[in-house]
Short mmCIF file of C-alpha atoms (C1' of nucleotides) in Angstrom, two decimals:
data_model
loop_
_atom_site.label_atom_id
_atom_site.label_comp_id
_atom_site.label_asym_id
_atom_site.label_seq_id
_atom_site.Cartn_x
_atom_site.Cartn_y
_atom_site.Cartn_z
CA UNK A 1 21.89 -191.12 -1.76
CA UNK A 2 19.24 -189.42 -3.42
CA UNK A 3 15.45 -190.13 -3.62
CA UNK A 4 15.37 -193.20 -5.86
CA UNK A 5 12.56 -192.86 -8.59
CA UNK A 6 13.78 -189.44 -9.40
CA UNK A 7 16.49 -188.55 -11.88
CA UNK A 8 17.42 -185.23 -11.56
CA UNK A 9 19.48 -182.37 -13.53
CA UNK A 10 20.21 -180.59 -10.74
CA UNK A 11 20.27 -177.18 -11.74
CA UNK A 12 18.69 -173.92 -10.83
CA UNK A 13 17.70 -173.55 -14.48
CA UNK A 14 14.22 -173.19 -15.64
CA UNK A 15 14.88 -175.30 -18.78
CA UNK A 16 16.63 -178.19 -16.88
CA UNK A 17 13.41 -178.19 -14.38
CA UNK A 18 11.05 -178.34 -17.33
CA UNK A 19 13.12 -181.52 -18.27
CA UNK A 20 13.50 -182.55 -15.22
CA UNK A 21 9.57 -183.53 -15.45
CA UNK A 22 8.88 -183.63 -18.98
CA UNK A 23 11.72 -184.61 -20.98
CA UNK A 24 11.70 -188.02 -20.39
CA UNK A 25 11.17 -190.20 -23.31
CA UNK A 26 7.39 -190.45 -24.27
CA UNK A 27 6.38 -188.02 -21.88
CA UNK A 28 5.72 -185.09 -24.89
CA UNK A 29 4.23 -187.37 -26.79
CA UNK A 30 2.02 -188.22 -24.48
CA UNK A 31 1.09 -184.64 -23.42
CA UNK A 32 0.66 -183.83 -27.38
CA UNK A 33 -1.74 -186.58 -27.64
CA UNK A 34 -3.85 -184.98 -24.66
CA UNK A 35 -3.71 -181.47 -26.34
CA UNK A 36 -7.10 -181.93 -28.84
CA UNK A 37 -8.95 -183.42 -25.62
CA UNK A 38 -8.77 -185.90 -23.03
CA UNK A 39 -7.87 -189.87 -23.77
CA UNK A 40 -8.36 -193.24 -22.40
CA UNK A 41 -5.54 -195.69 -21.48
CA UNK A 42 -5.80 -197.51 -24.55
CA UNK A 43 -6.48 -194.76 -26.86
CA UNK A 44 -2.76 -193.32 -26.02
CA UNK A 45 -1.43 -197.22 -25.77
CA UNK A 46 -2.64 -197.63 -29.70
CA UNK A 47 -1.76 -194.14 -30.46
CA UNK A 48 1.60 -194.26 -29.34
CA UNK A 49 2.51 -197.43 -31.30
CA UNK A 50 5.39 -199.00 -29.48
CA UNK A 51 4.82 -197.28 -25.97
CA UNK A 52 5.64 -199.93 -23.74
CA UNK A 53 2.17 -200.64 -21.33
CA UNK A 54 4.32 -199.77 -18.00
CA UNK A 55 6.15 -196.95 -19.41
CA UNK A 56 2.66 -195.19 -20.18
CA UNK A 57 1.58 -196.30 -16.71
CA UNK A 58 4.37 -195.00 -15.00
CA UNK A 59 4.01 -191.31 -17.42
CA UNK A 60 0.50 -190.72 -16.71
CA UNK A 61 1.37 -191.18 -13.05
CA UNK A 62 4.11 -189.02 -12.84
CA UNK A 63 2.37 -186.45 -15.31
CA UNK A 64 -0.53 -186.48 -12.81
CA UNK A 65 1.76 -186.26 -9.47
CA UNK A 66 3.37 -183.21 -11.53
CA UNK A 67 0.09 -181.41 -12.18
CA UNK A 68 0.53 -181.95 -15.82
CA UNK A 69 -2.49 -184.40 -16.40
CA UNK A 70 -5.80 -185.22 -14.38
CA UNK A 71 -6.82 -188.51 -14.51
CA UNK A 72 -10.60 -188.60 -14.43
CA UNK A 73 -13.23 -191.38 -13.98
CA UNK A 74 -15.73 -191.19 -15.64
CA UNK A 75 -19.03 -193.46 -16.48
CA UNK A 76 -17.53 -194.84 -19.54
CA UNK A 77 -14.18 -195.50 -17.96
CA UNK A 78 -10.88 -193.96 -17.14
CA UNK A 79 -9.85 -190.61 -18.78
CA UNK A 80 -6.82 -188.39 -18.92
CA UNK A 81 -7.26 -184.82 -19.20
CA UNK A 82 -4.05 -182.09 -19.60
CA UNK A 83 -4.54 -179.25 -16.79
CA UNK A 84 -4.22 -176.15 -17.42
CA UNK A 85 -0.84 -175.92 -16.92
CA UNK A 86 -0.50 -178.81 -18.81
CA UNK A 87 -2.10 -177.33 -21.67
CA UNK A 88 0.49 -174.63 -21.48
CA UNK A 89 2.85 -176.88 -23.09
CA UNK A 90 1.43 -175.97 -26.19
CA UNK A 91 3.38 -173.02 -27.31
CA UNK A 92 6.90 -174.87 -26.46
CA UNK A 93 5.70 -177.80 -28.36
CA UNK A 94 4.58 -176.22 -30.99
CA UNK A 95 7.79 -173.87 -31.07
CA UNK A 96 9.88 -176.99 -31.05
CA UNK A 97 7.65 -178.56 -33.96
CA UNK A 98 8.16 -175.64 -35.97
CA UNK A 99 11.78 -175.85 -35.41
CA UNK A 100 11.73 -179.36 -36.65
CA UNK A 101 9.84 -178.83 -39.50
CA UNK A 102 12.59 -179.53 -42.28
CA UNK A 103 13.36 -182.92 -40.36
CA UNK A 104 9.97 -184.49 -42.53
CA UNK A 105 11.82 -183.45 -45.82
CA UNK A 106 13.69 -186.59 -45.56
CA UNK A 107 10.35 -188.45 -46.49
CA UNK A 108 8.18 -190.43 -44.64
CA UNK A 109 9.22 -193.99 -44.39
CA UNK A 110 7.93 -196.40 -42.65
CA UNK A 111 6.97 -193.64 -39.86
CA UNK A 112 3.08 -193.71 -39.29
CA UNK A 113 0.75 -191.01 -39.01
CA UNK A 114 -1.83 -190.26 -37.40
CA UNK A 115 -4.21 -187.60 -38.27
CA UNK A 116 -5.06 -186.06 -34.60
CA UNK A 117 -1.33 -184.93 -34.60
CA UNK A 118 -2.81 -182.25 -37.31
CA UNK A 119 -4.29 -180.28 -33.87
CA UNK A 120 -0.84 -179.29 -33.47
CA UNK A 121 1.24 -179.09 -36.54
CA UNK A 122 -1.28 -177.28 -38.57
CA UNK A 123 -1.73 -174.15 -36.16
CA UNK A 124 2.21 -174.35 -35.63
CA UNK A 125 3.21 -174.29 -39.37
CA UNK A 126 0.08 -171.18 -39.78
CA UNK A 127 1.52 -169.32 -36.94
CA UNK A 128 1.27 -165.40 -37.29
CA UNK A 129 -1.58 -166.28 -40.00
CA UNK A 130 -4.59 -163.81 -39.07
CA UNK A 131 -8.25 -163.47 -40.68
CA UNK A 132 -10.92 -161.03 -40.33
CA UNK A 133 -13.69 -161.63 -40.19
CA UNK A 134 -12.52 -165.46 -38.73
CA UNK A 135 -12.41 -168.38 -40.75
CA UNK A 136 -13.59 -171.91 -39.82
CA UNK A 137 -13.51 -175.12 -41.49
CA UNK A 138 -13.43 -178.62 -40.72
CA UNK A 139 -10.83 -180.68 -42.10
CA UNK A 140 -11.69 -184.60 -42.11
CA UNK A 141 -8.65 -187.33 -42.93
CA UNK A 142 -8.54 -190.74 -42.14
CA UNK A 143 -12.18 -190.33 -40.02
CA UNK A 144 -10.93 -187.65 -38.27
CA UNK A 145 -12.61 -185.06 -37.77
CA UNK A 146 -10.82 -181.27 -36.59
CA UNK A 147 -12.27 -178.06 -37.28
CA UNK A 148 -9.08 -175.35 -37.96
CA UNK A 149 -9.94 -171.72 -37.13
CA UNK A 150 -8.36 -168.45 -37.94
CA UNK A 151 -9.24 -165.58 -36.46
CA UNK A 152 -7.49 -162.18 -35.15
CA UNK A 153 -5.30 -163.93 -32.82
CA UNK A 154 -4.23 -166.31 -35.03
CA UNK A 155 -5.11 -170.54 -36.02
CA UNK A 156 -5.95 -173.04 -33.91
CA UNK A 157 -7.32 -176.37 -34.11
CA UNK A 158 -9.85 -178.52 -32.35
CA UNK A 159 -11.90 -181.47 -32.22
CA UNK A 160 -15.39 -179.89 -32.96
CA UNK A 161 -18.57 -180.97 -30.67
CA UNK A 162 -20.96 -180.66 -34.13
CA UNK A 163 -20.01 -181.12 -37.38
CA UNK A 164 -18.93 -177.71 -38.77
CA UNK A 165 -20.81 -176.20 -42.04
CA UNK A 166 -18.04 -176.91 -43.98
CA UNK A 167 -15.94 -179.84 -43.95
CA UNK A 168 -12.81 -181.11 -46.43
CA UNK A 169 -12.20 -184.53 -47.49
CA UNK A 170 -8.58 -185.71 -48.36
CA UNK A 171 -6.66 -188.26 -47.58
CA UNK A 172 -3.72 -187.34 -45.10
CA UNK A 173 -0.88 -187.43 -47.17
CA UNK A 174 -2.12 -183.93 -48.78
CA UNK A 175 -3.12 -182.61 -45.53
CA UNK A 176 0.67 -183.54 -44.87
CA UNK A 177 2.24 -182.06 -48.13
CA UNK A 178 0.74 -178.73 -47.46
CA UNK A 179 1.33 -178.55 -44.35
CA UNK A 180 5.05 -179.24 -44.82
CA UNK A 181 4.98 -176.67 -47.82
CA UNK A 182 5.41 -179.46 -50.06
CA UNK A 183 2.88 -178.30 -52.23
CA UNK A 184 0.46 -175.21 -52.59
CA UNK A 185 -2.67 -174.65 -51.81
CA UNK A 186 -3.26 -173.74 -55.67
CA UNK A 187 -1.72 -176.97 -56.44
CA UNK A 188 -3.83 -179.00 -53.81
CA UNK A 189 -7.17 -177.78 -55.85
CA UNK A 190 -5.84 -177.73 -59.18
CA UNK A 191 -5.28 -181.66 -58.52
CA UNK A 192 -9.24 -181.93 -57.41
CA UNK A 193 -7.41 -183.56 -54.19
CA UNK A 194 -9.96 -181.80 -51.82
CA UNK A 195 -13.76 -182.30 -51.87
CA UNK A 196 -15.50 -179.34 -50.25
CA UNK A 197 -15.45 -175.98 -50.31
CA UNK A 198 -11.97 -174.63 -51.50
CA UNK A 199 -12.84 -171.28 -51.24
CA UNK A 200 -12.70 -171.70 -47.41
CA UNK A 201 -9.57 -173.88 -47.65
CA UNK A 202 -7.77 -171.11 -49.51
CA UNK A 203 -9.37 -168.25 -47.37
CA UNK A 204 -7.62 -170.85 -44.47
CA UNK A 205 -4.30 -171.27 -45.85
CA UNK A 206 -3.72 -167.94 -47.22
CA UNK A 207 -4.11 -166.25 -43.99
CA UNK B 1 16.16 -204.79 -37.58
CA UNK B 2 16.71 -200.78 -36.86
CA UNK B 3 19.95 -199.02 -37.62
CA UNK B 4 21.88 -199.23 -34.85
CA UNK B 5 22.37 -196.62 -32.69
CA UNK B 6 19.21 -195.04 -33.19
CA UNK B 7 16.20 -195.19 -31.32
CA UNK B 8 12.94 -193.25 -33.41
CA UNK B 9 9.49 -192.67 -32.51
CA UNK B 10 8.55 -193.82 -35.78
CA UNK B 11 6.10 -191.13 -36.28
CA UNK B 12 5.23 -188.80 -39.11
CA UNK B 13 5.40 -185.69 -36.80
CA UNK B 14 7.14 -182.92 -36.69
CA UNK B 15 7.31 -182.80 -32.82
CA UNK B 16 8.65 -186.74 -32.70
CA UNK B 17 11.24 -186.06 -35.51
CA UNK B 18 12.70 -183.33 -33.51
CA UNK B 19 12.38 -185.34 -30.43
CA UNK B 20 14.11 -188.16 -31.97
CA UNK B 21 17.29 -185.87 -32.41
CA UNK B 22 17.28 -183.56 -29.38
CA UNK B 23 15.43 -185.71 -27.14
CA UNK B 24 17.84 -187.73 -25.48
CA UNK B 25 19.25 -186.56 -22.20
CA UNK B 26 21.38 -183.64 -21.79
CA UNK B 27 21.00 -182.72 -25.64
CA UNK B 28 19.14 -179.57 -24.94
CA UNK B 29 21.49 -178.51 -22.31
CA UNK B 30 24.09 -178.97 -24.31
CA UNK B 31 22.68 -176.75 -26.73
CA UNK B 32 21.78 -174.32 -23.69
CA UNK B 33 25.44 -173.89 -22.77
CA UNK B 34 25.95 -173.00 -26.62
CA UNK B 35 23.46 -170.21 -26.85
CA UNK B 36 25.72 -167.93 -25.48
CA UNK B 37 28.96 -168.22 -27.82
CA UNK B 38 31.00 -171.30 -28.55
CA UNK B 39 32.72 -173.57 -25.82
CA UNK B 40 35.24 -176.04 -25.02
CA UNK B 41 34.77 -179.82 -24.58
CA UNK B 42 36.30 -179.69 -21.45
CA UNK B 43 34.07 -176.15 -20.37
CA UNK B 44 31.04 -178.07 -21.44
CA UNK B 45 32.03 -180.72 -19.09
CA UNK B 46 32.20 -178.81 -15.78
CA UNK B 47 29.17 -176.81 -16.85
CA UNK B 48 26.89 -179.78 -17.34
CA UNK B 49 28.09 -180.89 -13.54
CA UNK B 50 26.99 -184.98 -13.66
CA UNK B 51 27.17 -185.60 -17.45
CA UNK B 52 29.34 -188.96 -18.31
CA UNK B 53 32.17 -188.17 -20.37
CA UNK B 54 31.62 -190.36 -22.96
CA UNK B 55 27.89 -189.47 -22.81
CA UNK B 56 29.09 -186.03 -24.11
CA UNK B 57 31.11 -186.86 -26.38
CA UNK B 58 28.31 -188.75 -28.06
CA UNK B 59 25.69 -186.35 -28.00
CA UNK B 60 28.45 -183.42 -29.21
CA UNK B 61 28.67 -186.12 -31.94
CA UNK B 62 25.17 -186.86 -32.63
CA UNK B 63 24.64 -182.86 -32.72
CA UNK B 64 27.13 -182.48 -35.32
CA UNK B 65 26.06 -185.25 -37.19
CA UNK B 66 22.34 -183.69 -37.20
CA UNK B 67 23.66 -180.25 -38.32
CA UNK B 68 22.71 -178.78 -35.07
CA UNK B 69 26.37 -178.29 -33.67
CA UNK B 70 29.69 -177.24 -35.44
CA UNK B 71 32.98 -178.33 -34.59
CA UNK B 72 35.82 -176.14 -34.90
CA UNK B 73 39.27 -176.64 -34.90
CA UNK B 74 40.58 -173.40 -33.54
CA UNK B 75 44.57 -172.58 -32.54
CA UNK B 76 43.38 -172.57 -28.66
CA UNK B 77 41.94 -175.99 -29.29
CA UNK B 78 38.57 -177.82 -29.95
CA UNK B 79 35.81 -175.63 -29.88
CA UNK B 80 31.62 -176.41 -30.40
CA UNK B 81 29.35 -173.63 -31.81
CA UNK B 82 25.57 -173.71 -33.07
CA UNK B 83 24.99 -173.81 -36.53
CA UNK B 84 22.00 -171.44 -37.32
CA UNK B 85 19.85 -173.99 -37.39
CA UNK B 86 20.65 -175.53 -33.95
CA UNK B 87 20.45 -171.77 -32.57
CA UNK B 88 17.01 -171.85 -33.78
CA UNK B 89 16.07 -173.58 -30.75
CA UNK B 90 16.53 -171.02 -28.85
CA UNK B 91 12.71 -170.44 -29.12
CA UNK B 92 11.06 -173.39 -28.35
CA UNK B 93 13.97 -173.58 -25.50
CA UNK B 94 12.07 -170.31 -24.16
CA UNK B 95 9.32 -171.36 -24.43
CA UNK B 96 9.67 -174.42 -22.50
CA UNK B 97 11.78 -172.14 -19.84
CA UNK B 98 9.03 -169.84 -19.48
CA UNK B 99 6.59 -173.07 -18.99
CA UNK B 100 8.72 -174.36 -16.13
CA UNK B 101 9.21 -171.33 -14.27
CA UNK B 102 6.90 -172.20 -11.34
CA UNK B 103 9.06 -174.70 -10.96
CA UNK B 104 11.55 -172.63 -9.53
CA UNK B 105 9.50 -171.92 -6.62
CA UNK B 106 10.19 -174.60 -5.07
CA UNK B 107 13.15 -172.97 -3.87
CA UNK B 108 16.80 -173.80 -4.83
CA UNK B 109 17.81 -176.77 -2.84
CA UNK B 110 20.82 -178.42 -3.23
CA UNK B 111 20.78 -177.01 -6.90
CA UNK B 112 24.04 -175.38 -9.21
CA UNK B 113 23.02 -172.60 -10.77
CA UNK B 114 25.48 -170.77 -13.37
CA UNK B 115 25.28 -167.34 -14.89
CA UNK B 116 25.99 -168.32 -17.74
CA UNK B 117 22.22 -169.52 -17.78
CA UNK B 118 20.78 -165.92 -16.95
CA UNK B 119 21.46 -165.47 -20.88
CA UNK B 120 18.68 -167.80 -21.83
CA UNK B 121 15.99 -167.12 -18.86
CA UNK B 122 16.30 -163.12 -18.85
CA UNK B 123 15.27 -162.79 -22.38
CA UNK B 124 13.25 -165.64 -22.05
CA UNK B 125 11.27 -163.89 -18.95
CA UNK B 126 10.88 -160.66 -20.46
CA UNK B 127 9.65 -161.53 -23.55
CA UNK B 128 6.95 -159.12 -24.55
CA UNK B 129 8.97 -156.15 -23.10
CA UNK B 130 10.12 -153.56 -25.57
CA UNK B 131 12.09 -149.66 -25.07
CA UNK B 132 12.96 -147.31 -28.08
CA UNK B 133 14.98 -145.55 -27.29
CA UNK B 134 17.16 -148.87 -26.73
CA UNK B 135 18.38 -149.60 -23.05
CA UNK B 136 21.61 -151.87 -22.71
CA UNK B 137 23.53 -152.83 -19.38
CA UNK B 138 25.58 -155.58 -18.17
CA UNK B 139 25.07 -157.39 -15.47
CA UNK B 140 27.60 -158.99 -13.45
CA UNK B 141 27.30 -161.86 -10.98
CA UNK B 142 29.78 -164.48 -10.06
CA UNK B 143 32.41 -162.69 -12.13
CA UNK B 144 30.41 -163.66 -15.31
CA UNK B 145 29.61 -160.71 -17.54
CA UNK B 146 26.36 -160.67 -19.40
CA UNK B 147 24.80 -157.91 -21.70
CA UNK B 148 21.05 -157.18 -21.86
CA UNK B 149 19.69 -155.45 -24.61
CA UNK B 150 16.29 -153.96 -24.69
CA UNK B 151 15.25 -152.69 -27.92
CA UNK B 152 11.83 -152.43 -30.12
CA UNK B 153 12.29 -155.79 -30.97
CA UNK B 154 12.04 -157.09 -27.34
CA UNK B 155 14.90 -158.25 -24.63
CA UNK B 156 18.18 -160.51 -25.80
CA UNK B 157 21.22 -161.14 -23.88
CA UNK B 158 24.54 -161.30 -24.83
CA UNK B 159 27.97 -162.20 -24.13
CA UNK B 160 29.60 -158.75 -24.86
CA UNK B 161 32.93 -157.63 -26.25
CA UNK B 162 33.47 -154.89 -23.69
CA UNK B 163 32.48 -153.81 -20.84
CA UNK B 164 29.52 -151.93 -21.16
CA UNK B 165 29.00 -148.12 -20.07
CA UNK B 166 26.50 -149.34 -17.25
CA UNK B 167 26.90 -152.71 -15.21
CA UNK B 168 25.19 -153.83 -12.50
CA UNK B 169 27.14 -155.84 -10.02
CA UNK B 170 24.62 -158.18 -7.95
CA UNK B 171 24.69 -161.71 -6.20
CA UNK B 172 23.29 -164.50 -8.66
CA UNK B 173 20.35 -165.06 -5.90
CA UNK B 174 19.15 -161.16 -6.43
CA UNK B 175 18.98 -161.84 -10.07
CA UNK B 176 17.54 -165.09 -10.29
CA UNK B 177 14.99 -163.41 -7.68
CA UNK B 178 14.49 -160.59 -10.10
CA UNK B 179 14.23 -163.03 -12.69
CA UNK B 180 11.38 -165.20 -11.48
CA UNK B 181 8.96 -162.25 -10.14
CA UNK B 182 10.04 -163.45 -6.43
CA UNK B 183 11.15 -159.97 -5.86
CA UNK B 184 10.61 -156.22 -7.65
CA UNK B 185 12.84 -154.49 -9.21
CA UNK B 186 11.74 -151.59 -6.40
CA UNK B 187 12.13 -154.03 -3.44
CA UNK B 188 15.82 -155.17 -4.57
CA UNK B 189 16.77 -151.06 -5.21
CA UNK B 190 15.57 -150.45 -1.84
CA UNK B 191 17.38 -153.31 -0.58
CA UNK B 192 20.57 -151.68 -1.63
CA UNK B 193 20.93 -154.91 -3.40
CA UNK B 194 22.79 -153.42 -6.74
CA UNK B 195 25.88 -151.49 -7.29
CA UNK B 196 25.64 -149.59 -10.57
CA UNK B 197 22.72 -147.76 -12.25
CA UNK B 198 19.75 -148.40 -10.86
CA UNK B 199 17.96 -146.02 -13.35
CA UNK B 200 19.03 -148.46 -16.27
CA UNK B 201 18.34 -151.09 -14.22
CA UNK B 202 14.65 -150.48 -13.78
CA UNK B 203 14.14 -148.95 -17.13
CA UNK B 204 15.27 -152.82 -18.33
CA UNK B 205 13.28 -155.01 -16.30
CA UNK B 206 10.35 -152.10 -16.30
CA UNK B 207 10.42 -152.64 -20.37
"C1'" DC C 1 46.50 -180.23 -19.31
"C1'" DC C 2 42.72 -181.39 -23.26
"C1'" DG C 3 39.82 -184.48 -25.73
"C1'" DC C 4 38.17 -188.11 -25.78
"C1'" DA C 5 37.90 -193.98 -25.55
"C1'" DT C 6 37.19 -198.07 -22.52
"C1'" DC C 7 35.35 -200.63 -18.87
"C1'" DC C 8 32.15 -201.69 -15.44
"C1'" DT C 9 27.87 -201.20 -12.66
"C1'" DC C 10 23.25 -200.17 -12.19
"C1'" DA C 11 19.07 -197.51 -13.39
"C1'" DT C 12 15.83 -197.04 -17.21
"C1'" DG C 13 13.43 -198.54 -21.28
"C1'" DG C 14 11.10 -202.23 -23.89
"C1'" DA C 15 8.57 -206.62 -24.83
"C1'" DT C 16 5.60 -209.92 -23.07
"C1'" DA C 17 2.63 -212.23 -19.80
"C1'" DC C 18 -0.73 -211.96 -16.55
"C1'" DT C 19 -4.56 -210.15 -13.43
"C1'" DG C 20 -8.63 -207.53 -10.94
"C1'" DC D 1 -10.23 -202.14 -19.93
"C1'" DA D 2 -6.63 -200.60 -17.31
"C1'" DG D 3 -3.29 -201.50 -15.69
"C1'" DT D 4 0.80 -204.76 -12.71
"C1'" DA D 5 4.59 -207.98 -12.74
"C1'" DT D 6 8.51 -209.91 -14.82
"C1'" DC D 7 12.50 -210.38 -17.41
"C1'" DC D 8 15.86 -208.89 -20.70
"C1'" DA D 9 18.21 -205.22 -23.50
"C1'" DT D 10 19.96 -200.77 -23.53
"C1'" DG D 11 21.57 -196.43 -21.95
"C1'" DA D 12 23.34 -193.50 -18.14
"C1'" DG D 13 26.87 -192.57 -14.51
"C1'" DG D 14 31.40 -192.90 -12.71
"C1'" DA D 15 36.24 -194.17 -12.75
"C1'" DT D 16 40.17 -194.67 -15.29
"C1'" DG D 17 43.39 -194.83 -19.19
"C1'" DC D 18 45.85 -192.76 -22.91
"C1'" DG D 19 47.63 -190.35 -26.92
"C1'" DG D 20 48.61 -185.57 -28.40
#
DNA sequence: CCGCATCCTCATGGATACTG
DNA sequence: CAGTATCCATGAGGATGCGG
């Protein structure tokens, strides 16, 4: 008779505990939506297309019992915030992106993206990519807006509070293709696919 | 109407592709089991204490269908290895271990724990720690052997051949003690906890 | 024995409707 | 908007069978 709501491994294993509380289905997602900054319900119900509205419900709870999420109210309505220890789950997710990397060579399909999910796949697929004195640029697809920095310790991305000096335009599916090494950086500007500064975009890319 | 059989995010990410084939239940500790060396069906099956049958034989399957597992007919019988692509999860893997390791404070419980799983979290735990000149022992709990290997190029474990020149012969709850920072290395030599050389010993978990 | 395949039961996931 | 409630489909868990 165990505790009913709770499926458990059973194992002394730090990897089987992890999954114990986040491997159920969703639940990364989720926590990868949270990573550029905190959400509303139905921000992460349209996000994740196909989430199921009591499956989410029943996450975010158990995400917030775990210490994963905080779920905030706030004047304009509900929010959900990681924690820090939440936000932790950065480096395995990324590490686990990276892995998975040569599963988008099989094309795209009818598989939808969404450009937020750049927060995390572009500093994954720049890891070990350092610049001195730091770059910064914004990088705008699809009305989104994320500023990509490279400094000493590496890239990381953001959601930027003002609108950073300089900012690309392109449509996502180039944003994709170099990001997935499909094509260059030289090939991205020969093409004219970028408007902005390419100087910066290079400086970014090239490390 | 989906392909049968397979349930997909549907996403354009590199995080949700991978999820989509190592996601499911059990897959990763599956793959766990594997990091060490190559195992039986039947080994698999009393090391994964709960796991349906037929639920393993799909996801040993599934693996091999994704590239991630190899099956090999050897004269002693059936036997499942990593491809080098499925041992590249190792990483992420760590990662996520070291993530979850305050959940092991919690204390043990009515948990299994294996030593077999040692080879994953010591390496995973010490990550950052380096020696030159190398330091190597074994360590020895339950009857199972494992080799860790400290070098410039950080910690790994290791099934080994032979018997190495120094092994340390301990109760799993010392290590796993050692392993999560619940004890020091100086509290569990003082405790007369070890048989072996406790010089080695420190000079490995002391990086 | 080993390496699964089959069958059955019940927990979990998914789609939709509804509500404060 | 932010969920709950409901119902159905699917997957997990456990026992057993069965050929090599």
């Amino acid at each position: 008779m165990v505790e009913k709501g709770k499926r458990s491994y059973g194992q002394f294993c730090a990897l089987a505990r992890s999954l114990d509380v986040v491997g159920d289905r969703w639940t990364l997602l989720i926590v990868r939506e949270l990573l550029p900054g905190p959400m509303r319900y139905t921000e992460l119900k349209t996000a994740l297309d196909g989430i199921a509205t009591n499956l989410l419900a029943e996450r975010l709870k158990s995400l917030e019992a775990n210490g994963i999420v905080e779920r905030r109210l706030e004047d304009a309505g509900v929010g959900y915030a990681l924690t820090p220890w939440g936000a932790g789950l950065r480096e395995p997710m990324e590490a686990l992106g990276r892995w998975g990397v040569p599963l988008l060579a099989t094309g795209q399909g009818d598989d939808v993206f969404r450009p937020r999910w750049l927060t995390m796949a572009l500093p994954a697929l720049m890891r070990g990519a350092t610049a001195s004195p730091p770059v910064e640029l914004g990088i705008e697809t699809d009305g989104f807006l994320l500023s990509l920095r490279i400094d000493e310790n590496g890239p990381s991305a953001s959601v930027p509070d003002q609108r950073p000096a300089s900012v690309l335009t392109a449509v996502p599916d180039v944003v994709v293709a170099l990001a997935t090494g499909a094509i260059t950086v030289e090939q991205a500007l020969a093409a004219g696919e970028f408007e902005g500064d390419a100087n910066v975009l290079r400086a970014a890319f090239a490390g």
